[in-house]
Short mmCIF file of C-alpha atoms and ligand atoms in Angstrom, two decimals:
data_model
loop_
_atom_site.label_atom_id
_atom_site.label_comp_id
_atom_site.label_asym_id
_atom_site.label_seq_id
_atom_site.Cartn_x
_atom_site.Cartn_y
_atom_site.Cartn_z
CA MET A 1 93.74 117.89 81.84
CA GLN A 2 96.29 115.46 80.41
CA THR A 3 99.11 114.56 82.51
CA LYS A 4 102.17 113.95 80.43
CA ILE A 5 104.25 111.19 82.00
CA LEU A 6 108.05 111.18 81.22
CA LYS A 7 110.53 108.42 82.03
CA VAL A 8 113.91 109.69 83.27
CA ASN A 9 117.24 108.06 83.95
CA PRO A 10 117.51 108.50 87.57
CA LYS A 11 121.33 108.29 87.37
CA ASN A 12 121.49 110.61 84.33
CA PRO A 13 118.61 112.76 83.78
CA LYS A 14 118.27 114.00 80.12
CA LEU A 15 118.59 117.95 80.51
CA SER A 16 115.92 118.06 77.60
CA GLN A 17 113.48 116.25 79.73
CA ILE A 18 114.35 118.26 82.79
CA ARG A 19 114.04 121.28 80.85
CA GLN A 20 110.34 120.34 79.51
CA ALA A 21 109.24 120.16 83.22
CA ALA A 22 110.96 123.27 84.45
CA LYS A 23 109.22 125.21 81.62
CA ILE A 24 106.00 123.78 82.95
CA ILE A 25 106.98 125.19 86.54
CA ARG A 26 107.96 128.49 85.52
CA SER A 27 104.37 128.70 83.72
CA GLY A 28 102.73 128.43 87.21
CA LYS A 29 101.73 124.50 86.76
CA LEU A 30 102.17 121.45 88.52
CA VAL A 31 104.97 118.85 88.26
CA ALA A 32 105.40 115.59 90.33
CA PHE A 33 108.79 114.36 90.50
CA PRO A 34 110.98 111.80 92.66
CA THR A 35 113.08 112.72 95.67
CA GLU A 36 115.14 110.28 97.56
CA THR A 37 112.21 109.98 100.16
CA VAL A 38 108.96 110.23 98.21
CA TYR A 39 107.56 111.79 95.22
CA GLY A 40 106.69 115.41 95.27
CA ILE A 41 104.07 117.84 93.75
CA GLY A 42 106.21 120.78 92.77
CA ALA A 43 104.89 124.27 92.11
CA ASN A 44 106.92 127.62 92.07
CA ALA A 45 107.13 128.78 95.73
CA LEU A 46 107.33 132.36 94.99
CA ASP A 47 104.11 132.35 92.77
CA PRO A 48 100.79 132.16 94.96
CA SER A 49 98.52 131.13 92.20
CA ALA A 50 100.84 128.22 91.34
CA VAL A 51 100.91 127.31 95.13
CA LYS A 52 97.17 127.07 95.16
CA ARG A 53 96.95 124.79 92.63
CA ILE A 54 98.86 122.09 94.69
CA PHE A 55 96.45 122.66 97.52
CA VAL A 56 93.51 122.04 95.05
CA ALA A 57 94.86 118.91 92.94
CA LYS A 58 95.75 117.39 96.49
CA GLY A 59 92.54 118.21 98.23
CA ARG A 60 94.93 119.50 101.01
CA PRO A 61 93.75 121.90 103.76
CA SER A 62 94.73 125.39 103.81
CA ASP A 63 96.69 125.27 107.14
CA ASN A 64 98.85 122.62 106.50
CA PRO A 65 101.98 124.35 105.30
CA LEU A 66 104.39 123.27 102.21
CA ILE A 67 108.12 122.40 102.41
CA VAL A 68 110.03 124.87 99.92
CA HIS A 69 112.99 122.78 97.99
CA ILE A 70 115.90 124.52 97.08
CA SER A 71 119.25 123.43 95.26
CA ASP A 72 121.74 125.86 96.24
CA ILE A 73 122.55 127.07 99.92
CA ALA A 74 122.48 130.89 98.34
CA ASP A 75 118.53 130.34 98.01
CA LEU A 76 118.38 130.01 101.84
CA GLY A 77 119.27 133.63 102.31
CA ILE A 78 116.28 135.00 100.24
CA LEU A 79 114.03 132.73 101.70
CA VAL A 80 114.50 133.06 105.68
CA ASP A 81 114.75 136.14 107.92
CA HIS A 82 117.67 134.73 110.01
CA ILE A 83 119.73 131.79 109.85
CA PRO A 84 120.55 130.62 113.32
CA GLU A 85 124.29 129.33 114.27
CA SER A 86 122.89 125.91 115.35
CA SER A 87 121.86 125.07 111.62
CA PHE A 88 125.47 125.67 110.37
CA ASP A 89 126.61 121.99 111.14
CA VAL A 90 123.23 120.57 110.23
CA ILE A 91 123.21 121.95 106.97
CA ASP A 92 126.87 120.97 106.44
CA LYS A 93 126.28 117.38 107.52
CA PHE A 94 122.50 116.73 106.10
CA TRP A 95 122.31 118.71 103.02
CA PRO A 96 121.55 117.67 100.32
CA GLY A 97 119.51 114.87 102.04
CA PRO A 98 116.25 113.83 103.95
CA LEU A 99 116.19 116.73 106.10
CA THR A 100 113.73 119.76 106.49
CA ILE A 101 114.53 122.77 108.44
CA VAL A 102 111.98 125.28 110.01
CA PHE A 103 113.48 128.74 109.89
CA LYS A 104 111.71 132.30 110.54
CA LYS A 105 110.40 133.35 106.96
CA SER A 106 111.41 136.34 104.96
CA LYS A 107 108.92 138.55 103.27
CA ILE A 108 109.47 136.85 99.79
CA VAL A 109 107.67 133.36 100.87
CA PRO A 110 103.97 133.88 100.03
CA LYS A 111 101.59 133.30 103.10
CA ILE A 112 100.05 130.18 101.27
CA VAL A 113 103.04 128.46 101.15
CA THR A 114 103.44 128.44 105.12
CA GLY A 115 99.87 128.10 105.66
CA GLY A 116 99.79 131.84 107.50
CA LEU A 117 102.89 130.75 110.05
CA ASP A 118 105.83 133.09 110.39
CA THR A 119 108.34 129.97 109.77
CA VAL A 120 108.97 128.32 106.67
CA ALA A 121 110.29 124.75 106.25
CA ILE A 122 113.09 124.41 103.83
CA ARG A 123 114.67 121.17 102.21
CA MET A 124 117.75 120.37 99.67
CA PRO A 125 116.87 117.24 98.09
CA LYS A 126 119.37 114.85 97.17
CA ASN A 127 117.89 113.16 94.24
CA LYS A 128 119.36 114.09 91.08
CA ILE A 129 116.13 115.00 89.11
CA ALA A 130 114.79 117.08 91.85
CA ASN A 131 117.92 118.84 92.17
CA MET A 132 118.29 119.59 88.53
CA LEU A 133 114.64 120.30 88.08
CA ILE A 134 114.74 123.14 90.84
CA VAL A 135 118.09 124.35 88.89
CA GLU A 136 116.55 124.64 85.49
CA ALA A 137 113.16 126.04 86.90
CA GLY A 138 115.38 128.77 88.43
CA THR A 139 113.04 129.28 91.55
CA PRO A 140 112.67 127.47 94.69
CA ILE A 141 110.05 124.71 94.49
CA ALA A 142 107.15 124.17 96.98
CA ALA A 143 106.51 120.27 97.06
CA PRO A 144 104.08 118.22 99.26
CA SER A 145 104.16 114.93 98.77
CA ALA A 146 102.51 113.58 95.62
CA ASN A 147 99.52 112.07 97.12
CA ILE A 148 95.90 112.76 97.72
CA ALA A 149 95.77 114.25 101.04
CA GLY A 150 95.25 111.43 103.74
CA ARG A 151 96.48 108.74 101.45
CA PRO A 152 100.04 107.36 101.69
CA SER A 153 102.83 108.87 100.00
CA PRO A 154 103.69 107.81 96.83
CA THR A 155 107.23 106.06 96.13
CA THR A 156 106.50 104.97 92.63
CA ALA A 157 105.39 107.18 89.64
CA LYS A 158 102.57 104.67 89.47
CA HIS A 159 101.40 105.91 92.97
CA VAL A 160 101.40 109.52 91.71
CA ILE A 161 99.39 108.16 88.65
CA ASP A 162 96.71 106.49 90.75
CA ASP A 163 96.13 109.50 92.55
CA LEU A 164 96.78 112.56 90.45
CA SER A 165 96.52 111.62 86.99
CA GLY A 166 94.38 114.27 85.31
CA ARG A 167 94.97 116.74 88.01
CA ILE A 168 98.77 117.76 87.15
CA SER A 169 100.66 118.87 84.14
CA MET A 170 103.49 116.44 84.30
CA ILE A 171 104.91 113.43 86.07
CA LEU A 172 108.59 112.76 86.00
CA ASP A 173 108.86 108.99 86.59
CA GLY A 174 112.46 108.43 88.14
CA GLY A 175 111.82 104.85 89.51
CA PRO A 176 111.27 103.89 92.81
CA THR A 177 112.43 106.36 95.63
CA LYS A 178 115.18 105.08 97.93
CA ILE A 179 113.97 105.86 101.70
CA GLY A 180 110.32 105.60 101.20
CA ILE A 181 109.06 107.72 104.04
CA GLU A 182 109.26 111.52 104.23
CA SER A 183 112.13 113.75 105.29
CA THR A 184 112.74 114.53 108.98
CA VAL A 185 111.30 117.87 109.94
CA ILE A 186 113.25 120.08 112.44
CA ASP A 187 112.38 123.42 113.95
CA LEU A 188 115.26 125.49 114.39
CA SER A 189 113.54 128.73 114.54
CA ARG A 190 113.49 128.76 118.25
CA ASN A 191 116.00 128.26 121.08
CA THR A 192 115.57 124.43 121.66
CA PRO A 193 115.67 122.61 118.41
CA MET A 194 112.53 120.71 118.11
CA LEU A 195 111.82 117.52 115.96
CA LEU A 196 108.22 117.71 114.62
CA ARG A 197 108.46 114.88 112.18
CA PRO A 198 110.74 111.69 112.12
CA GLY A 199 112.09 110.68 108.70
CA GLY A 200 114.95 109.87 106.84
CA ILE A 201 117.52 111.50 109.05
CA THR A 202 117.13 109.87 112.47
CA LEU A 203 116.76 111.73 115.94
CA GLU A 204 120.10 110.16 116.96
CA GLN A 205 122.06 111.72 113.98
CA LEU A 206 120.57 115.10 114.72
CA GLN A 207 121.30 114.84 118.73
CA LYS A 208 125.11 114.14 117.77
CA VAL A 209 125.10 117.34 115.92
CA LEU A 210 122.78 119.60 117.93
CA GLY A 211 122.97 118.01 121.56
CA LYS A 212 119.54 118.59 123.00
CA VAL A 213 116.68 117.88 120.41
CA ALA A 214 113.13 118.51 121.83
CA ILE A 215 110.39 115.96 120.42
CA HIS A 216 107.13 117.20 119.63
CA PRO A 217 104.69 115.12 121.56
CA ILE A 218 102.33 114.76 118.46
CA ILE A 219 105.06 112.27 117.21
CA TYR A 220 104.38 109.90 119.90
CA GLY A 221 100.42 110.35 119.11
CA LYS A 222 99.76 112.67 122.03
CA LYS A 223 97.24 115.47 122.22
CA THR A 224 98.60 118.80 122.63
CA LYS A 225 98.06 122.46 122.81
CA SER A 226 101.23 123.04 120.79
CA ALA A 227 99.81 121.21 117.73
CA HIS A 228 100.15 124.32 115.73
CA ARG A 229 103.71 124.10 115.43
CA SER A 230 103.66 121.13 113.52
CA PRO A 231 100.46 121.52 111.60
CA GLY A 232 100.58 118.40 109.20
CA MET A 233 101.00 116.25 112.07
CA LYS A 234 97.76 116.85 113.27
CA TYR A 235 95.86 115.12 110.29
CA ARG A 236 95.43 111.40 110.32
CA HIS A 237 97.17 110.67 107.12
CA TYR A 238 99.25 107.72 105.25
CA SER A 239 96.30 105.82 105.51
CA PRO A 240 95.37 102.67 103.31
CA ARG A 241 91.67 102.62 102.65
CA ALA A 242 92.14 98.87 104.68
CA LYS A 243 91.89 99.40 108.08
CA ILE A 244 95.17 98.95 110.13
CA ILE A 245 95.28 97.35 113.21
CA LEU A 246 98.55 98.10 115.00
CA ILE A 247 99.58 95.21 117.61
CA GLN A 248 101.92 95.92 120.15
CA GLY A 249 103.76 93.52 122.44
CA THR A 250 106.44 90.75 122.64
CA LYS A 251 107.08 88.86 119.34
CA SER A 252 105.49 85.65 120.77
CA LYS A 253 102.75 87.27 121.98
CA VAL A 254 102.20 89.13 119.13
CA ASN A 255 102.10 86.32 116.81
CA LYS A 256 99.40 84.53 118.66
CA LYS A 257 97.59 87.70 118.67
CA ILE A 258 97.41 87.90 115.05
CA SER A 259 96.37 84.18 114.53
CA GLN A 260 93.21 85.00 116.78
CA LEU A 261 92.63 88.15 114.81
CA VAL A 262 92.87 86.71 111.65
CA GLN A 263 90.44 83.91 112.63
CA TYR A 264 88.11 86.35 114.11
CA TYR A 265 87.79 88.67 111.08
CA LYS A 266 87.68 85.72 108.82
CA ASN A 267 84.61 84.63 110.38
CA GLN A 268 83.15 88.09 109.73
CA GLY A 269 83.48 87.49 106.08
CA LEU A 270 86.51 89.94 105.92
CA HIS A 271 89.50 89.91 103.73
CA ILE A 272 92.60 89.99 106.03
CA GLY A 273 96.31 91.39 105.56
CA ILE A 274 99.37 90.64 107.68
CA LEU A 275 102.24 93.50 107.36
CA SER A 276 104.80 91.39 108.85
CA MET A 277 108.24 92.38 110.07
CA GLU A 278 108.70 88.80 111.62
CA LYS A 279 108.24 85.32 110.16
CA ASN A 280 104.50 84.56 111.02
CA SER A 281 102.79 81.26 109.71
CA THR A 282 99.32 82.76 110.25
CA LYS A 283 97.46 82.17 106.58
CA SER A 284 95.86 85.20 105.77
CA ASP A 285 94.33 86.59 102.43
CA MET A 286 97.41 88.60 101.67
CA THR A 287 100.58 88.40 103.73
CA ARG A 288 103.47 91.06 103.05
CA PHE A 289 106.65 90.39 104.67
CA ILE A 290 108.74 93.45 104.55
CA GLY A 291 111.91 92.07 106.65
CA ASN A 292 113.29 93.44 109.90
CA ASN A 293 115.84 95.76 108.45
CA PRO A 294 114.42 98.90 109.63
CA ASN A 295 115.78 100.72 106.18
CA ARG A 296 113.88 97.74 104.23
CA ILE A 297 110.83 98.34 106.32
CA ALA A 298 110.66 102.30 105.54
CA SER A 299 111.24 101.78 101.88
CA ASN A 300 108.48 99.13 101.58
CA LEU A 301 105.89 100.74 104.02
CA PHE A 302 103.85 103.10 102.01
CA LYS A 303 104.18 100.44 98.90
CA SER A 304 102.48 97.82 100.57
CA PHE A 305 99.72 100.01 102.35
CA ARG A 306 98.87 100.73 98.72
CA GLU A 307 99.13 96.86 97.61
CA PHE A 308 96.90 95.83 100.31
CA ASP A 309 94.39 98.28 98.80
CA ASP A 310 94.80 96.86 95.44
CA ARG A 311 93.67 93.44 96.63
CA LYS A 312 90.90 94.97 98.42
CA ILE A 313 91.86 94.01 101.84
CA ASP A 314 89.56 95.15 104.68
CA ILE A 315 91.85 94.73 107.90
CA VAL A 316 95.72 94.91 108.05
CA LEU A 317 97.38 93.40 110.95
CA ALA A 318 100.84 95.04 111.65
CA GLN A 319 103.26 95.07 114.57
CA GLU A 320 105.09 97.22 116.11
CA ILE A 321 108.83 97.65 115.75
CA SER A 322 111.69 99.15 117.71
CA GLN A 323 111.74 102.83 117.79
CA LYS A 324 115.43 103.46 117.31
CA GLY A 325 117.02 105.11 114.30
CA ILE A 326 114.44 105.30 111.49
CA GLY A 327 112.02 103.07 113.31
CA LEU A 328 110.77 106.16 115.22
CA GLY A 329 109.92 107.43 111.83
CA ILE A 330 108.16 104.11 110.62
CA MET A 331 106.41 103.54 114.21
CA ASN A 332 105.16 107.21 113.68
CA ARG A 333 103.66 106.55 109.98
CA LEU A 334 102.23 103.04 111.53
CA GLY A 335 100.81 104.77 114.60
CA LYS A 336 98.92 107.53 112.43
CA ALA A 337 97.71 105.37 109.62
CA ALA A 338 96.54 102.85 112.53
CA TYR A 339 92.77 102.80 112.89
CA LYS A 340 93.13 101.02 116.07
CA LYS A 341 96.22 100.02 118.44
CA VAL A 342 96.01 96.97 120.41
CA GLN A 343 98.24 97.31 123.37
CA ARG A 344 99.84 95.25 125.85
CA VAL A 345 98.99 91.88 124.51
CA ASP A 346 101.54 90.57 126.68
CA SER A 347 99.22 90.79 129.45
CA PRO A 348 96.56 88.28 129.10
CA LEU A 349 94.06 90.45 131.44
CA VAL A 350 94.50 93.83 129.98
CA LEU A 351 93.70 94.80 126.17
CA PHE A 352 93.29 98.30 125.35
CA LEU A 353 91.79 99.59 122.02
CA VAL A 354 92.85 102.85 121.28
CA CYS A 355 90.61 104.40 118.28
CA CYS A 356 91.71 107.19 116.30
CA PRO A 357 89.41 110.08 116.55
CA THR A 358 87.42 109.85 113.53
CA CYS A 359 86.18 106.56 114.79
CA SER A 360 82.48 106.51 115.93
CA THR A 361 81.65 105.61 119.58
CA ALA A 362 79.68 102.91 118.16
CA GLU A 363 82.32 101.43 116.22
CA LYS A 364 84.89 101.72 119.36
CA SER A 365 82.30 99.73 121.75
CA LEU A 366 81.66 97.18 118.82
CA LYS A 367 85.24 96.27 118.39
CA ILE A 368 85.80 96.35 122.08
CA THR A 369 82.74 93.89 122.89
CA HIS A 370 83.85 91.78 120.17
CA LEU A 371 87.87 91.66 121.01
O1 TXA B 1 110.17 114.08 102.33
C1 TXA B 1 109.61 115.02 101.77
O2 TXA B 1 109.53 115.83 103.04
C2 TXA B 1 108.51 115.03 101.02
C3 TXA B 1 109.26 115.52 99.79
C4 TXA B 1 108.31 115.44 98.56
O3 TXA B 1 110.16 116.35 99.85
N1 TXA B 1 107.51 116.16 101.39
C5 TXA B 1 106.69 116.27 102.23
O4 TXA B 1 105.72 117.29 102.20
O5 TXA B 1 106.61 115.21 102.90
P1 TXA B 1 104.37 117.28 103.26
O6 TXA B 1 103.86 118.45 102.67
O7 TXA B 1 103.82 115.85 102.77
O8 TXA B 1 104.93 117.38 104.56
C6 TXA B 1 105.74 118.52 104.94
C7 TXA B 1 105.26 118.52 106.45
C8 TXA B 1 104.05 118.71 107.11
O9 TXA B 1 104.05 117.95 108.29
C9 TXA B 1 103.98 120.36 107.23
O10 TXA B 1 103.03 120.41 108.31
C10 TXA B 1 105.53 120.34 107.84
O11 TXA B 1 106.29 119.63 107.34
N2 TXA B 1 105.76 122.02 107.80
C11 TXA B 1 105.96 122.74 106.45
N3 TXA B 1 106.21 123.88 106.74
C12 TXA B 1 105.97 124.28 108.23
C13 TXA B 1 106.34 125.07 109.09
N4 TXA B 1 106.59 126.34 108.91
N5 TXA B 1 106.24 124.91 110.51
C14 TXA B 1 106.35 123.51 110.89
N6 TXA B 1 105.90 122.35 109.88
C15 TXA B 1 106.03 122.63 108.86
MG1 MG B 2 102.35 114.36 102.66
#
């Protein structure tokens, strides 16, 4: 399949271009488009065979449900069974914007969209191109992030081309996305609101409007019986091909640990990258300083992951940041991308290595012995 790429002015999109893309959506095919968070790959949410194409193009497991994107609040009534009172203020304050809300679904939403769940995740994006596309398509658009499953979400059209060229009909190139990590997902379908994925709208912002917000333990990487409530979060994703080692602890100790590890891996002939939020004088094969402003870190995070891959970096050393504000979303993505976490480097005696579930026992013991 030939993928058509259209460059669209993000501030003033040409209606004729958006209409071309909308026609493709109506015909049951796939279009990638920018949102304020990351690029999405869209299909008519009410057409099961169109939605199936998304799962095939991405290689996405069928139990990982999709977000349905709307442009008009009137669409909500059609897609959901019940709009809880708690959602009124949240919608009023954060839509359009980077917040996805989980509701009880109506019968009109095909099962394939929700991975068989009786709930549906809905979001109203702020990005002009996304908004116009939904309006012109005349249907809600189901859209996951436009990456191959497991890869970092795309924040530029080039990232989408790298992953999905030849697998989808069109890409609307509206330039780099602003926020850089995905929307926050909050479940309002039960009595207590529950944060399922931290993102563009912060936990603190939600607490101001909702009061008590439960936090799904999977956000902190904890194993839980209720993983099914947040199906997407159980998958290890956002990862570059390079192995990320996340180093936790105070600044000076972390910097020292980074220098030690750079030396250690260099001696093994590996290419080392540093993803740095603080100035660090250690020389590596590629250091990406993405600043210590959390919004800037968020907007550069996934881009940096892909840049390390382009430079064939084997190991990326990254450090933790505060989990306040958008920091919670950043740390969640870094934690999920991490191959290993080196914890408590503050203590000279204790060095824990926590490996991801896919890491083999042999690898675990090897690294533990070496470090
Ligand atoms: O910013 C975003 O949200 C981007 C843009 C394109 O809108 N989309 C995105 O979609 O990140 P995706 O598919 O990559 O992530 C959707 C997340 C997954 O973690 C999924 O499990 C969760 O939303 N989700 C979808 N429907 C759900 C439901 N009914 N209940 C609980 N979680 C749900
Ligand atoms: Mg995704």
